Structures are given as C-alpha cells and as structure tokens.
C-alpha cells in the first residue's frame, strides 16, 4: 500500500499469482494473500512488473496493467563446465524448498525407483525447510543414505559446481512456479531438465528441445523419462546445449536488466 502515502514513483514486482493455490500452500492463512491479490487493481502503482507469462496474463485478467520482464540469470556465472568431473556415477540434482506443496516426496519416489534398477546414479537434493527431518528419515528408511544426499547452506561456488557437474536436473514441483529460477540456472549451465508441465516452468523448458516435460504428479512417466535420458548421453548433450542457448537469448541478467532499467528511467524522468 506504499503508493497511498509516498510521492515518489512506486513499482510492484509480482513473482506469482496463486489465487486459490494460496489455500493449498498456507491453509487457512492463505486467505490473506488471496485477498491481497484481489486488491491489487485498486492500488495506484506507477508500474507493475510480472516475471513470467502466466503471471502477466493473470494480472491482465484481474484488470492490473503490467509489464513482463522475466527474472534474469547470471549467464557468466552459471556456465557449462569446461572440464568433466572425475566421477564413476551419474548424478541427478534438484533445488527445492522442503515443504509439502513443492513436491519433495515425488523426488524421493523417483530416486527410490531409479536406485532399485541401477547402481550408477546418485541423487542430490539442495534445500531446507520444515520437512527436512522427515525427508532425512525417509531416506534412511529406504536405505539410500549413500545414494540420496541432502545438502543445504552451500557457499555459492559449491552450489554452482554441483549444478555444473550434474548430469540431469530434475524438477518435481507439481504446482505452478512464479518463474522457476533454479531450473533456469541449471539450463544456463547446459543441463537437460526433466520437469512437470506446469505454468512458469513450461515457459523455460520446451519439451523435446530444451528439456522434457511430463504430466504433473505422473511419477511413473518421470521415472521412465529419467531412466531413458540417463542412458542417452547424446540426448543429454543436445537438450543441454539448447537449454543454454535459450537462457542466454531470453533470460540473461544483461537482457532483463536493460529492460528493467528503461522502466525505472522512464518513471524518474516523468517526475522531473
């Protein structure tokens, strides 16, 4: 509500419009963000920025004029590795908040099945949240402590290296994403992505070109796609190279920040 009590230009950036998904994410407390979303069109912002096509369209449908400027990725930091890691196994990585609606248990289901049928794969889960202790207990019960590795609070250079050295990035959130930044970072590193076909993510991953998409909650399809991709190095390379090209052309920090700068400059010039 800042525009009601300041004289300087105010800009709102909207990462996601959840609508009724707020209740699935937050229970009864989801009523507050649900109501606030409905009030957006009555607040006189000088500019509203959306970070994905789905958010842009939903704001338009709500009567909120907005400018689509995607989140950017530092494509000079998140780059394909110039050397092959010395490892005797394939690695599958995800970055996820350990909360119920983000799909962390789907990741464990995929990991469990793949680990049963092949011995050459390890899974890395980067994230933290209220489900951390339950996730660790589940991994122990499955007897996969050495195959499913949970990590958190990584220094940035280690985080980047883990993405660079993984073979496949797996995204198991069955609900919409505001943008899917971790997916974009993996793609910028030239990694093939397998994800559920949900809003936000499917603006980044073009099925069969820059990654693979499966029906939300279809764990069996995700397992099949992952197993086939792990067996096909040429396909992994093809998808990864296309993913990198897509991010560099559409979602680099340089491109997105130039557009954002123009918006802010136009507002500042209007106050002079």
mmCIF file of C-alpha atoms in Angstrom:
data_model
loop_
_atom_site.group_PDB
_atom_site.id
_atom_site.type_symbol
_atom_site.label_atom_id
_atom_site.label_comp_id
_atom_site.label_asym_id
_atom_site.label_seq_id
_atom_site.Cartn_x
_atom_site.Cartn_y
_atom_site.Cartn_z
ATOM 1 C CA UNK A 1 0.000 0.000 0.000
ATOM 2 C CA UNK A 2 3.038 2.278 -0.318
ATOM 3 C CA UNK A 3 1.553 4.328 -3.221
ATOM 4 C CA UNK A 4 -1.083 5.723 -0.847
ATOM 5 C CA UNK A 5 1.422 7.558 1.371
ATOM 6 C CA UNK A 6 4.530 8.417 -0.704
ATOM 7 C CA UNK A 7 5.034 10.907 -3.504
ATOM 8 C CA UNK A 8 7.877 9.140 -5.333
ATOM 9 C CA UNK A 9 7.185 6.560 -8.075
ATOM 10 C CA UNK A 10 6.382 3.105 -6.724
ATOM 11 C CA UNK A 11 6.904 -0.139 -8.605
ATOM 12 C CA UNK A 12 5.490 -3.524 -7.698
ATOM 13 C CA UNK A 13 7.143 -6.723 -8.937
ATOM 14 C CA UNK A 14 4.808 -9.724 -8.864
ATOM 15 C CA UNK A 15 6.546 -13.095 -8.860
ATOM 16 C CA UNK A 16 3.410 -15.214 -8.747
ATOM 17 C CA UNK A 17 -0.379 -15.030 -8.598
ATOM 18 C CA UNK A 18 -1.525 -18.118 -6.703
ATOM 19 C CA UNK A 19 -5.269 -17.418 -6.425
ATOM 20 C CA UNK A 20 -6.861 -20.473 -4.704
ATOM 21 C CA UNK A 21 -3.478 -22.239 -4.582
ATOM 22 C CA UNK A 22 -2.777 -19.931 -1.620
ATOM 23 C CA UNK A 23 -5.028 -22.140 0.497
ATOM 24 C CA UNK A 24 -3.183 -25.289 -0.584
ATOM 25 C CA UNK A 25 0.144 -23.671 0.282
ATOM 26 C CA UNK A 26 -0.783 -21.974 3.551
ATOM 27 C CA UNK A 27 -4.054 -23.478 4.732
ATOM 28 C CA UNK A 28 -6.450 -21.038 6.372
ATOM 29 C CA UNK A 29 -3.694 -18.407 6.445
ATOM 30 C CA UNK A 30 -3.759 -18.471 2.654
ATOM 31 C CA UNK A 31 -6.820 -16.256 2.878
ATOM 32 C CA UNK A 32 -4.637 -13.201 3.497
ATOM 33 C CA UNK A 33 -2.520 -13.377 0.298
ATOM 34 C CA UNK A 34 -5.668 -14.428 -1.584
ATOM 35 C CA UNK A 35 -7.424 -11.216 -0.518
ATOM 36 C CA UNK A 36 -4.345 -9.074 -1.153
ATOM 37 C CA UNK A 37 -4.129 -10.393 -4.715
ATOM 38 C CA UNK A 38 -7.740 -9.328 -5.294
ATOM 39 C CA UNK A 39 -6.938 -5.821 -4.037
ATOM 40 C CA UNK A 40 -4.009 -5.253 -6.406
ATOM 41 C CA UNK A 41 -6.045 -3.493 -9.074
ATOM 42 C CA UNK A 42 -7.126 -0.826 -6.580
ATOM 43 C CA UNK A 43 -3.579 0.219 -5.593
ATOM 44 C CA UNK A 44 -2.186 3.043 -7.803
ATOM 45 C CA UNK A 45 1.308 1.739 -8.563
ATOM 46 C CA UNK A 46 3.229 3.679 -11.183
ATOM 47 C CA UNK A 47 4.279 0.375 -12.736
ATOM 48 C CA UNK A 48 3.617 -3.306 -12.112
ATOM 49 C CA UNK A 49 6.160 -5.849 -13.326
ATOM 50 C CA UNK A 50 5.428 -9.542 -13.871
ATOM 51 C CA UNK A 51 8.232 -12.105 -14.143
ATOM 52 C CA UNK A 52 6.530 -14.772 -16.252
ATOM 53 C CA UNK A 53 3.939 -15.073 -18.978
ATOM 54 C CA UNK A 54 1.403 -16.804 -16.745
ATOM 55 C CA UNK A 55 1.668 -14.074 -14.111
ATOM 56 C CA UNK A 56 1.440 -11.412 -16.820
ATOM 57 C CA UNK A 57 -1.766 -12.937 -18.189
ATOM 58 C CA UNK A 58 -3.353 -13.442 -14.778
ATOM 59 C CA UNK A 59 -2.678 -9.840 -13.801
ATOM 60 C CA UNK A 60 -4.215 -8.664 -17.065
ATOM 61 C CA UNK A 61 -7.297 -10.776 -16.384
ATOM 62 C CA UNK A 62 -7.534 -9.167 -12.937
ATOM 63 C CA UNK A 63 -7.501 -5.713 -14.523
ATOM 64 C CA UNK A 64 -3.927 -4.942 -13.496
ATOM 65 C CA UNK A 65 -1.851 -3.469 -16.320
ATOM 66 C CA UNK A 66 1.689 -4.811 -16.121
ATOM 67 C CA UNK A 67 5.000 -5.152 -17.920
ATOM 68 C CA UNK A 68 6.505 -8.602 -18.471
ATOM 69 C CA UNK A 69 10.187 -8.649 -17.503
ATOM 70 C CA UNK A 70 11.455 -12.173 -16.734
ATOM 71 C CA UNK A 71 13.767 -12.923 -13.855
ATOM 72 C CA UNK A 72 17.344 -12.974 -15.066
ATOM 73 C CA UNK A 73 20.161 -15.495 -14.709
ATOM 74 C CA UNK A 74 23.826 -14.590 -14.432
ATOM 75 C CA UNK A 75 24.899 -16.472 -17.558
ATOM 76 C CA UNK A 76 28.549 -15.616 -16.916
ATOM 77 C CA UNK A 77 28.465 -17.399 -13.556
ATOM 78 C CA UNK A 78 26.111 -20.245 -14.406
ATOM 79 C CA UNK A 79 28.078 -21.628 -17.337
ATOM 80 C CA UNK A 80 28.726 -25.144 -18.625
ATOM 81 C CA UNK A 81 31.787 -26.698 -17.029
ATOM 82 C CA UNK A 82 34.897 -26.669 -19.177
ATOM 83 C CA UNK A 83 36.118 -29.949 -17.710
ATOM 84 C CA UNK A 84 34.495 -33.276 -16.985
ATOM 85 C CA UNK A 85 34.245 -34.210 -13.299
ATOM 86 C CA UNK A 86 36.108 -37.350 -12.285
ATOM 87 C CA UNK A 87 33.221 -39.462 -11.025
ATOM 88 C CA UNK A 88 32.169 -43.056 -11.566
ATOM 89 C CA UNK A 89 28.428 -42.385 -11.412
ATOM 90 C CA UNK A 90 25.702 -40.271 -12.963
ATOM 91 C CA UNK A 91 24.147 -37.562 -10.803
ATOM 92 C CA UNK A 92 20.631 -36.140 -10.669
ATOM 93 C CA UNK A 93 20.103 -32.824 -8.908
ATOM 94 C CA UNK A 94 17.202 -30.752 -7.646
ATOM 95 C CA UNK A 95 16.931 -27.496 -5.700
ATOM 96 C CA UNK A 96 13.754 -27.282 -3.677
ATOM 97 C CA UNK A 97 12.226 -25.897 -0.507
ATOM 98 C CA UNK A 98 11.352 -28.781 1.795
ATOM 99 C CA UNK A 99 7.665 -28.018 2.136
ATOM 100 C CA UNK A 100 4.701 -30.170 1.205
ATOM 101 C CA UNK A 101 3.452 -28.496 -1.972
ATOM 102 C CA UNK A 102 6.899 -28.279 -3.623
ATOM 103 C CA UNK A 103 6.971 -31.985 -4.482
ATOM 104 C CA UNK A 104 9.984 -33.146 -2.466
ATOM 105 C CA UNK A 105 8.363 -36.548 -1.832
ATOM 106 C CA UNK A 106 7.955 -37.041 -5.583
ATOM 107 C CA UNK A 107 11.708 -36.529 -5.881
ATOM 108 C CA UNK A 108 12.247 -39.286 -3.290
ATOM 109 C CA UNK A 109 9.869 -41.639 -5.131
ATOM 110 C CA UNK A 110 11.803 -41.156 -8.358
ATOM 111 C CA UNK A 111 15.125 -41.613 -6.566
ATOM 112 C CA UNK A 112 13.991 -44.796 -4.836
ATOM 113 C CA UNK A 113 12.815 -46.452 -8.058
ATOM 114 C CA UNK A 114 15.846 -45.449 -10.100
ATOM 115 C CA UNK A 115 18.208 -46.629 -7.362
ATOM 116 C CA UNK A 116 16.487 -50.018 -7.365
ATOM 117 C CA UNK A 117 17.028 -50.610 -11.068
ATOM 118 C CA UNK A 118 20.508 -49.141 -11.462
ATOM 119 C CA UNK A 119 23.617 -48.776 -9.341
ATOM 120 C CA UNK A 120 25.333 -45.967 -11.229
ATOM 121 C CA UNK A 121 23.196 -42.999 -10.120
ATOM 122 C CA UNK A 122 23.267 -40.637 -7.150
ATOM 123 C CA UNK A 123 20.647 -38.035 -6.274
ATOM 124 C CA UNK A 124 21.383 -34.637 -4.749
ATOM 125 C CA UNK A 125 18.701 -32.562 -3.054
ATOM 126 C CA UNK A 126 19.676 -28.981 -2.192
ATOM 127 C CA UNK A 127 17.257 -27.256 0.134
ATOM 128 C CA UNK A 128 15.924 -26.800 3.620
ATOM 129 C CA UNK A 129 12.567 -26.320 5.277
ATOM 130 C CA UNK A 130 10.183 -27.749 7.871
ATOM 131 C CA UNK A 131 10.140 -31.213 6.266
ATOM 132 C CA UNK A 132 13.913 -31.663 6.463
ATOM 133 C CA UNK A 133 13.915 -34.142 9.369
ATOM 134 C CA UNK A 134 11.113 -36.194 7.766
ATOM 135 C CA UNK A 135 12.925 -36.255 4.443
ATOM 136 C CA UNK A 136 16.138 -37.450 6.097
ATOM 137 C CA UNK A 137 14.200 -40.142 7.961
ATOM 138 C CA UNK A 138 12.570 -41.302 4.723
ATOM 139 C CA UNK A 139 15.974 -41.592 3.051
ATOM 140 C CA UNK A 140 17.250 -43.664 5.990
ATOM 141 C CA UNK A 141 14.221 -45.980 5.890
ATOM 142 C CA UNK A 142 14.830 -46.549 2.194
ATOM 143 C CA UNK A 143 18.452 -47.416 2.953
ATOM 144 C CA UNK A 144 19.670 -44.794 0.478
ATOM 145 C CA UNK A 145 21.866 -42.566 2.678
ATOM 146 C CA UNK A 146 24.770 -43.051 0.249
ATOM 147 C CA UNK A 147 22.629 -42.596 -2.863
ATOM 148 C CA UNK A 148 20.376 -39.652 -1.910
ATOM 149 C CA UNK A 149 22.404 -36.762 -0.498
ATOM 150 C CA UNK A 150 20.699 -33.824 1.208
ATOM 151 C CA UNK A 151 22.572 -30.524 1.209
ATOM 152 C CA UNK A 152 21.836 -27.003 2.457
ATOM 153 C CA UNK A 153 23.507 -23.653 3.135
ATOM 154 C CA UNK A 154 26.099 -24.212 0.407
ATOM 155 C CA UNK A 155 28.619 -21.493 -0.479
ATOM 156 C CA UNK A 156 27.721 -20.072 -3.866
ATOM 157 C CA UNK A 157 30.736 -21.523 -5.669
ATOM 158 C CA UNK A 158 29.913 -25.039 -4.425
ATOM 159 C CA UNK A 159 26.283 -24.574 -5.424
ATOM 160 C CA UNK A 160 27.291 -23.617 -8.957
ATOM 161 C CA UNK A 161 29.726 -26.543 -9.221
ATOM 162 C CA UNK A 162 27.067 -29.049 -8.188
ATOM 163 C CA UNK A 163 24.839 -27.813 -10.992
ATOM 164 C CA UNK A 164 27.719 -27.816 -13.474
ATOM 165 C CA UNK A 165 28.684 -31.391 -12.607
ATOM 166 C CA UNK A 166 25.239 -32.980 -12.506
ATOM 167 C CA UNK A 167 24.010 -34.989 -15.482
ATOM 168 C CA UNK A 168 20.285 -34.234 -15.217
ATOM 169 C CA UNK A 169 18.311 -31.591 -13.355
ATOM 170 C CA UNK A 170 15.006 -32.925 -12.015
ATOM 171 C CA UNK A 171 12.199 -30.546 -11.027
ATOM 172 C CA UNK A 172 9.364 -32.256 -9.165
ATOM 173 C CA UNK A 173 7.118 -29.375 -8.113
ATOM 174 C CA UNK A 174 3.627 -30.356 -9.399
ATOM 175 C CA UNK A 175 2.261 -26.862 -8.823
ATOM 176 C CA UNK A 176 2.862 -23.651 -10.715
ATOM 177 C CA UNK A 177 6.083 -21.699 -10.329
ATOM 178 C CA UNK A 178 6.395 -17.947 -10.459
ATOM 179 C CA UNK A 179 9.385 -18.398 -12.746
ATOM 180 C CA UNK A 180 11.499 -21.436 -11.861
ATOM 181 C CA UNK A 181 14.833 -19.780 -11.173
ATOM 182 C CA UNK A 182 16.718 -22.960 -10.237
ATOM 183 C CA UNK A 183 15.524 -24.530 -13.498
ATOM 184 C CA UNK A 184 16.857 -21.548 -15.436
ATOM 185 C CA UNK A 185 20.204 -21.740 -13.580
ATOM 186 C CA UNK A 186 20.554 -25.420 -14.477
ATOM 187 C CA UNK A 187 19.692 -24.694 -18.093
ATOM 188 C CA UNK A 188 22.252 -21.884 -18.143
ATOM 189 C CA UNK A 189 24.829 -24.474 -17.093
ATOM 190 C CA UNK A 190 23.841 -26.564 -20.109
ATOM 191 C CA UNK A 191 21.938 -29.209 -18.171
ATOM 192 C CA UNK A 192 18.953 -31.164 -19.505
ATOM 193 C CA UNK A 193 15.866 -30.686 -17.350
ATOM 194 C CA UNK A 194 13.013 -33.056 -16.661
ATOM 195 C CA UNK A 195 10.050 -31.331 -15.041
ATOM 196 C CA UNK A 196 6.331 -31.426 -14.591
ATOM 197 C CA UNK A 197 4.446 -29.470 -17.233
ATOM 198 C CA UNK A 198 3.311 -26.588 -15.012
ATOM 199 C CA UNK A 199 2.961 -22.853 -15.510
ATOM 200 C CA UNK A 200 6.188 -20.918 -15.106
ATOM 201 C CA UNK A 201 8.422 -23.921 -15.786
ATOM 202 C CA UNK A 202 6.965 -24.646 -19.223
ATOM 203 C CA UNK A 203 7.970 -21.141 -20.306
ATOM 204 C CA UNK A 204 11.583 -22.234 -19.818
ATOM 205 C CA UNK A 205 11.516 -25.896 -20.781
ATOM 206 C CA UNK A 206 10.403 -26.596 -24.344
ATOM 207 C CA UNK A 207 9.509 -30.282 -24.424
ATOM 208 C CA UNK A 208 11.922 -32.262 -26.573
ATOM 209 C CA UNK A 209 14.065 -29.212 -27.331
ATOM 210 C CA UNK A 210 15.464 -27.727 -24.133
ATOM 211 C CA UNK A 211 14.232 -30.409 -21.743
ATOM 212 C CA UNK A 212 11.458 -32.902 -21.107
ATOM 213 C CA UNK A 213 8.020 -32.267 -19.606
ATOM 214 C CA UNK A 214 5.626 -34.805 -18.114
ATOM 215 C CA UNK A 215 2.117 -34.573 -16.722
ATOM 216 C CA UNK A 216 2.039 -33.199 -13.143
ATOM 217 C CA UNK A 217 2.142 -35.937 -10.486
ATOM 218 C CA UNK A 218 2.892 -38.611 -13.095
ATOM 219 C CA UNK A 219 5.829 -40.068 -11.209
ATOM 220 C CA UNK A 220 5.935 -43.165 -13.420
ATOM 221 C CA UNK A 221 6.392 -41.045 -16.543
ATOM 222 C CA UNK A 222 9.119 -39.048 -14.847
ATOM 223 C CA UNK A 223 10.937 -42.228 -13.835
ATOM 224 C CA UNK A 224 10.751 -43.557 -17.397
ATOM 225 C CA UNK A 225 11.973 -40.297 -18.948
ATOM 226 C CA UNK A 226 14.821 -40.027 -16.450
ATOM 227 C CA UNK A 227 15.980 -43.602 -16.934
ATOM 228 C CA UNK A 228 15.976 -43.209 -20.728
ATOM 229 C CA UNK A 229 17.824 -39.898 -20.535
ATOM 230 C CA UNK A 230 20.481 -41.345 -18.222
ATOM 231 C CA UNK A 231 21.099 -43.999 -20.873
ATOM 232 C CA UNK A 232 21.422 -41.464 -23.693
ATOM 233 C CA UNK A 233 24.445 -39.174 -23.412
ATOM 234 C CA UNK A 234 23.892 -37.672 -26.867
ATOM 235 C CA UNK A 235 20.339 -36.645 -25.967
ATOM 236 C CA UNK A 236 21.525 -35.131 -22.687
ATOM 237 C CA UNK A 237 24.071 -33.074 -24.603
ATOM 238 C CA UNK A 238 21.512 -31.999 -27.231
ATOM 239 C CA UNK A 239 18.942 -30.854 -24.661
ATOM 240 C CA UNK A 240 21.591 -29.171 -22.524
ATOM 241 C CA UNK A 241 23.070 -27.182 -25.386
ATOM 242 C CA UNK A 242 19.629 -25.981 -26.456
ATOM 243 C CA UNK A 243 18.787 -25.085 -22.861
ATOM 244 C CA UNK A 244 21.880 -22.921 -22.574
ATOM 245 C CA UNK A 245 21.091 -21.110 -25.844
ATOM 246 C CA UNK A 246 17.532 -20.405 -24.735
ATOM 247 C CA UNK A 247 18.540 -18.894 -21.390
ATOM 248 C CA UNK A 248 21.297 -16.767 -22.922
ATOM 249 C CA UNK A 249 18.946 -15.392 -25.577
ATOM 250 C CA UNK A 250 15.892 -14.709 -23.398
ATOM 251 C CA UNK A 251 16.694 -14.803 -19.681
ATOM 252 C CA UNK A 252 20.183 -13.394 -19.131
ATOM 253 C CA UNK A 253 20.722 -10.717 -16.482
ATOM 254 C CA UNK A 254 22.075 -8.390 -19.148
ATOM 255 C CA UNK A 255 18.918 -8.548 -21.255
ATOM 256 C CA UNK A 256 16.423 -8.429 -18.385
ATOM 257 C CA UNK A 257 18.211 -5.646 -16.500
ATOM 258 C CA UNK A 258 18.313 -3.448 -19.627
ATOM 259 C CA UNK A 259 14.539 -3.687 -19.934
ATOM 260 C CA UNK A 260 14.073 -3.022 -16.217
ATOM 261 C CA UNK A 261 16.374 -0.020 -16.343
ATOM 262 C CA UNK A 262 14.278 1.554 -19.098
ATOM 263 C CA UNK A 263 11.145 1.220 -16.948
ATOM 264 C CA UNK A 264 12.764 2.905 -13.947
ATOM 265 C CA UNK A 265 14.329 5.667 -16.043
ATOM 266 C CA UNK A 266 11.005 6.466 -17.689
ATOM 267 C CA UNK A 267 9.385 6.824 -14.249
ATOM 268 C CA UNK A 268 12.192 9.021 -12.931
ATOM 269 C CA UNK A 269 12.091 11.249 -15.994
ATOM 270 C CA UNK A 270 8.361 11.648 -15.510
ATOM 271 C CA UNK A 271 8.953 13.205 -12.076
ATOM 272 C CA UNK A 272 11.400 15.843 -13.323
#
